[in-house]
JSON list of C-alpha atoms in Angstrom, two decimals:
[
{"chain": "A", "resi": 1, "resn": "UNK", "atom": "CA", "xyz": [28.32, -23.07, 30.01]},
{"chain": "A", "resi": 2, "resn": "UNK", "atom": "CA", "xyz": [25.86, -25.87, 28.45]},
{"chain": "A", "resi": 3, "resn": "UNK", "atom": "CA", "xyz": [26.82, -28.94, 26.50]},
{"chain": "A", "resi": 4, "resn": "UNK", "atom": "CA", "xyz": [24.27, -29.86, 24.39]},
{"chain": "A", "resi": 5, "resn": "UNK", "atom": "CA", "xyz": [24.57, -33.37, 22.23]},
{"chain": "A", "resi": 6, "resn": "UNK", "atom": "CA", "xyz": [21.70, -35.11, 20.13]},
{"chain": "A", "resi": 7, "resn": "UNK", "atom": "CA", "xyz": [20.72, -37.97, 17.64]},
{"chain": "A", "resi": 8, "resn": "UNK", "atom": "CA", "xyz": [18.11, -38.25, 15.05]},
{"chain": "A", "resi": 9, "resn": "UNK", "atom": "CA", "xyz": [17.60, -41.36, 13.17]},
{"chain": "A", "resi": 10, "resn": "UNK", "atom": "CA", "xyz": [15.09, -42.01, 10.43]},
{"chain": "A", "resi": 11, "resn": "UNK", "atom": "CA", "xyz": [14.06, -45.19, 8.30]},
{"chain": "A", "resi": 12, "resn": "UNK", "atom": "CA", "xyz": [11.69, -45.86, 5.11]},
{"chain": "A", "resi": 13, "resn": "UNK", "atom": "CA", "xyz": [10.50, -49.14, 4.24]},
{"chain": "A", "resi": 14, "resn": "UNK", "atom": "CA", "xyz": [8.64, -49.52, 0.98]},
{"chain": "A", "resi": 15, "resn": "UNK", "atom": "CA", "xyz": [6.03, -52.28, 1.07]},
{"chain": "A", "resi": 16, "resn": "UNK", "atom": "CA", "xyz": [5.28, -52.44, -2.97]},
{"chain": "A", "resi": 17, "resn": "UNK", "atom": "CA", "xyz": [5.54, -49.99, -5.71]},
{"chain": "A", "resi": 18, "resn": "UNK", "atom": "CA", "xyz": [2.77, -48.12, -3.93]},
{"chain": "A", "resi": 19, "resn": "UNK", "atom": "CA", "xyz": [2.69, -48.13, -0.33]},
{"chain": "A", "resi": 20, "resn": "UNK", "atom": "CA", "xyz": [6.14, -46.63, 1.66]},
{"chain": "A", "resi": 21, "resn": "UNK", "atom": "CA", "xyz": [6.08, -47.08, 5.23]},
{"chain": "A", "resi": 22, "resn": "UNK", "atom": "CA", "xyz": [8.16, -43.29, 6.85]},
{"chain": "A", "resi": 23, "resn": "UNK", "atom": "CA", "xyz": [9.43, -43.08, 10.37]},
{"chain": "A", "resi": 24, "resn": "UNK", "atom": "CA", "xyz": [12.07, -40.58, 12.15]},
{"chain": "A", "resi": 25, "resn": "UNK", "atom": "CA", "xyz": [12.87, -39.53, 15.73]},
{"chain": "A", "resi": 26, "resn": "UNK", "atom": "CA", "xyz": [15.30, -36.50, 17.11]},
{"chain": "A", "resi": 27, "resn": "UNK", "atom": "CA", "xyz": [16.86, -36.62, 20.81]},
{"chain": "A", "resi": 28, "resn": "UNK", "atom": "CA", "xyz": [18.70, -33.87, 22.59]},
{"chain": "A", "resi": 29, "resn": "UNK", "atom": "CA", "xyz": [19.96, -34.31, 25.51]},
{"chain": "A", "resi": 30, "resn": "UNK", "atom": "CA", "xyz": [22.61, -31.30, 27.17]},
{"chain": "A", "resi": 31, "resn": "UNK", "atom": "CA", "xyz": [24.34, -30.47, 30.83]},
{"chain": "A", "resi": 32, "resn": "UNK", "atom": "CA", "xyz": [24.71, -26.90, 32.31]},
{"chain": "A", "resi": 33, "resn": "UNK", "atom": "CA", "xyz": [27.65, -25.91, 34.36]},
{"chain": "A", "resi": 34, "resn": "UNK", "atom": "CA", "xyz": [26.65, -23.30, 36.87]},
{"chain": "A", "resi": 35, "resn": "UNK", "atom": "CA", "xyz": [28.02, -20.32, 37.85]},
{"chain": "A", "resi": 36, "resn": "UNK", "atom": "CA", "xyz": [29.09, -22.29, 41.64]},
{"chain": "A", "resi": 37, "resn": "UNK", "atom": "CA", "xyz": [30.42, -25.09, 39.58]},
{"chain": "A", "resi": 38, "resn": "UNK", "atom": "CA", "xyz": [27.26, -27.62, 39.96]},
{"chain": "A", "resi": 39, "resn": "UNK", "atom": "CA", "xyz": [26.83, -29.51, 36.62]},
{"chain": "A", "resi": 40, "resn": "UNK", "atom": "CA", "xyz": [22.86, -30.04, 36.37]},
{"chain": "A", "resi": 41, "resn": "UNK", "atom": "CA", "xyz": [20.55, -31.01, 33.03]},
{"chain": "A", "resi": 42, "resn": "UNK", "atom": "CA", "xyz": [20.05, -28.55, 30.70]},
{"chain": "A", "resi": 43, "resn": "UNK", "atom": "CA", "xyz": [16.91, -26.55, 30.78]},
{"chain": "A", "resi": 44, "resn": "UNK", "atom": "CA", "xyz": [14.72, -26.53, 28.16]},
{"chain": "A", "resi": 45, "resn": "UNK", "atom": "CA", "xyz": [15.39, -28.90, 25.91]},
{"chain": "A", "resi": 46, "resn": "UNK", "atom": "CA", "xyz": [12.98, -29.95, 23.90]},
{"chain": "A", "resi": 47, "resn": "UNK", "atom": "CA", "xyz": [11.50, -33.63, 24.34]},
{"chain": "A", "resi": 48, "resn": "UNK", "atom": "CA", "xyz": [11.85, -36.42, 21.83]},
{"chain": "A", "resi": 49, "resn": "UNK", "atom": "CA", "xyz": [10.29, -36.34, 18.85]},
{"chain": "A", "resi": 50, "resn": "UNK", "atom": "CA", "xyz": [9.43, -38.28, 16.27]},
{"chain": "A", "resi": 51, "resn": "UNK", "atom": "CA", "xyz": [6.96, -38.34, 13.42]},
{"chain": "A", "resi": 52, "resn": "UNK", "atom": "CA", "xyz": [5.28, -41.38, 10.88]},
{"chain": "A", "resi": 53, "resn": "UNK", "atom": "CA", "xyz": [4.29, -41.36, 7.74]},
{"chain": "A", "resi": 54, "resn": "UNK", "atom": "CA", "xyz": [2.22, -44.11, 4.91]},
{"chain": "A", "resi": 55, "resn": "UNK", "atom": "CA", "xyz": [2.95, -43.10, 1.53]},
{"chain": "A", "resi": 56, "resn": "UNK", "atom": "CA", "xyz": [0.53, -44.06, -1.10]},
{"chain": "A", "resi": 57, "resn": "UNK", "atom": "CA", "xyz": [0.74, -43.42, -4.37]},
{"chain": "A", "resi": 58, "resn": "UNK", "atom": "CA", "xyz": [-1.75, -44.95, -6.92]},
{"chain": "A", "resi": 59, "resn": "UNK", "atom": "CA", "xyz": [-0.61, -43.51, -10.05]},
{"chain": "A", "resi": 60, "resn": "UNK", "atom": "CA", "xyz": [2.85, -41.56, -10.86]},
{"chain": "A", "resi": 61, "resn": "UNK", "atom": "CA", "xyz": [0.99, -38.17, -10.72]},
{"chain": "A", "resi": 62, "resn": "UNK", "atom": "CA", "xyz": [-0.59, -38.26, -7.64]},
{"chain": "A", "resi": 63, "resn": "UNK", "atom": "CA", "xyz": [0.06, -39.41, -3.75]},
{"chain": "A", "resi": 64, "resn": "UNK", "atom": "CA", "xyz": [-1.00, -39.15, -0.02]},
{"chain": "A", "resi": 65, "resn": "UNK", "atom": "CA", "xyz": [0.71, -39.07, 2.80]},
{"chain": "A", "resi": 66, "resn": "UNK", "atom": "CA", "xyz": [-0.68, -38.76, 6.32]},
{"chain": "A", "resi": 67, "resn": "UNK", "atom": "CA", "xyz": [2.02, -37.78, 8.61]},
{"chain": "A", "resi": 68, "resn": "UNK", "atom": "CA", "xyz": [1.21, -38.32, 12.95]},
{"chain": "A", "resi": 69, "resn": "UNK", "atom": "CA", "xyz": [4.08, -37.19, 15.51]}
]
């Protein structure tokens, strides 16, 4: 058996009409109950991640957005 719980959050703060300022992040985090009864971590689960992003757009038809995680 393996109980597996997470979180993600994720927040965007716009600087001026222009420029938005991205972020998010995802956790997971999980036990497994073995078949003797030990409760150890989960195995593989995947580690946190998160990504961040600057929106700019000079003009309503057109924007860029570099994204790093």
């Amino acid at each position: 058996q393996v109980w597996l719980s997470g979180a993600e959050a994720a927040v965007r703060v716009r600087f001026s009409a222009k420029l938005t300022l991205s972020a998010s992040m995802t956790f997971v985090w999980g036990d497994e109950k073995t078949p003797s009864g030990l409760v150890q971590p989960a195995s593989r689960i995947p580690p946190l991640g998160g990504q961040v992003g600057l929106l700019w757009r000079p003009s309503p038809r057109f924007f860029i957005e570099p994204l790093a995680r």
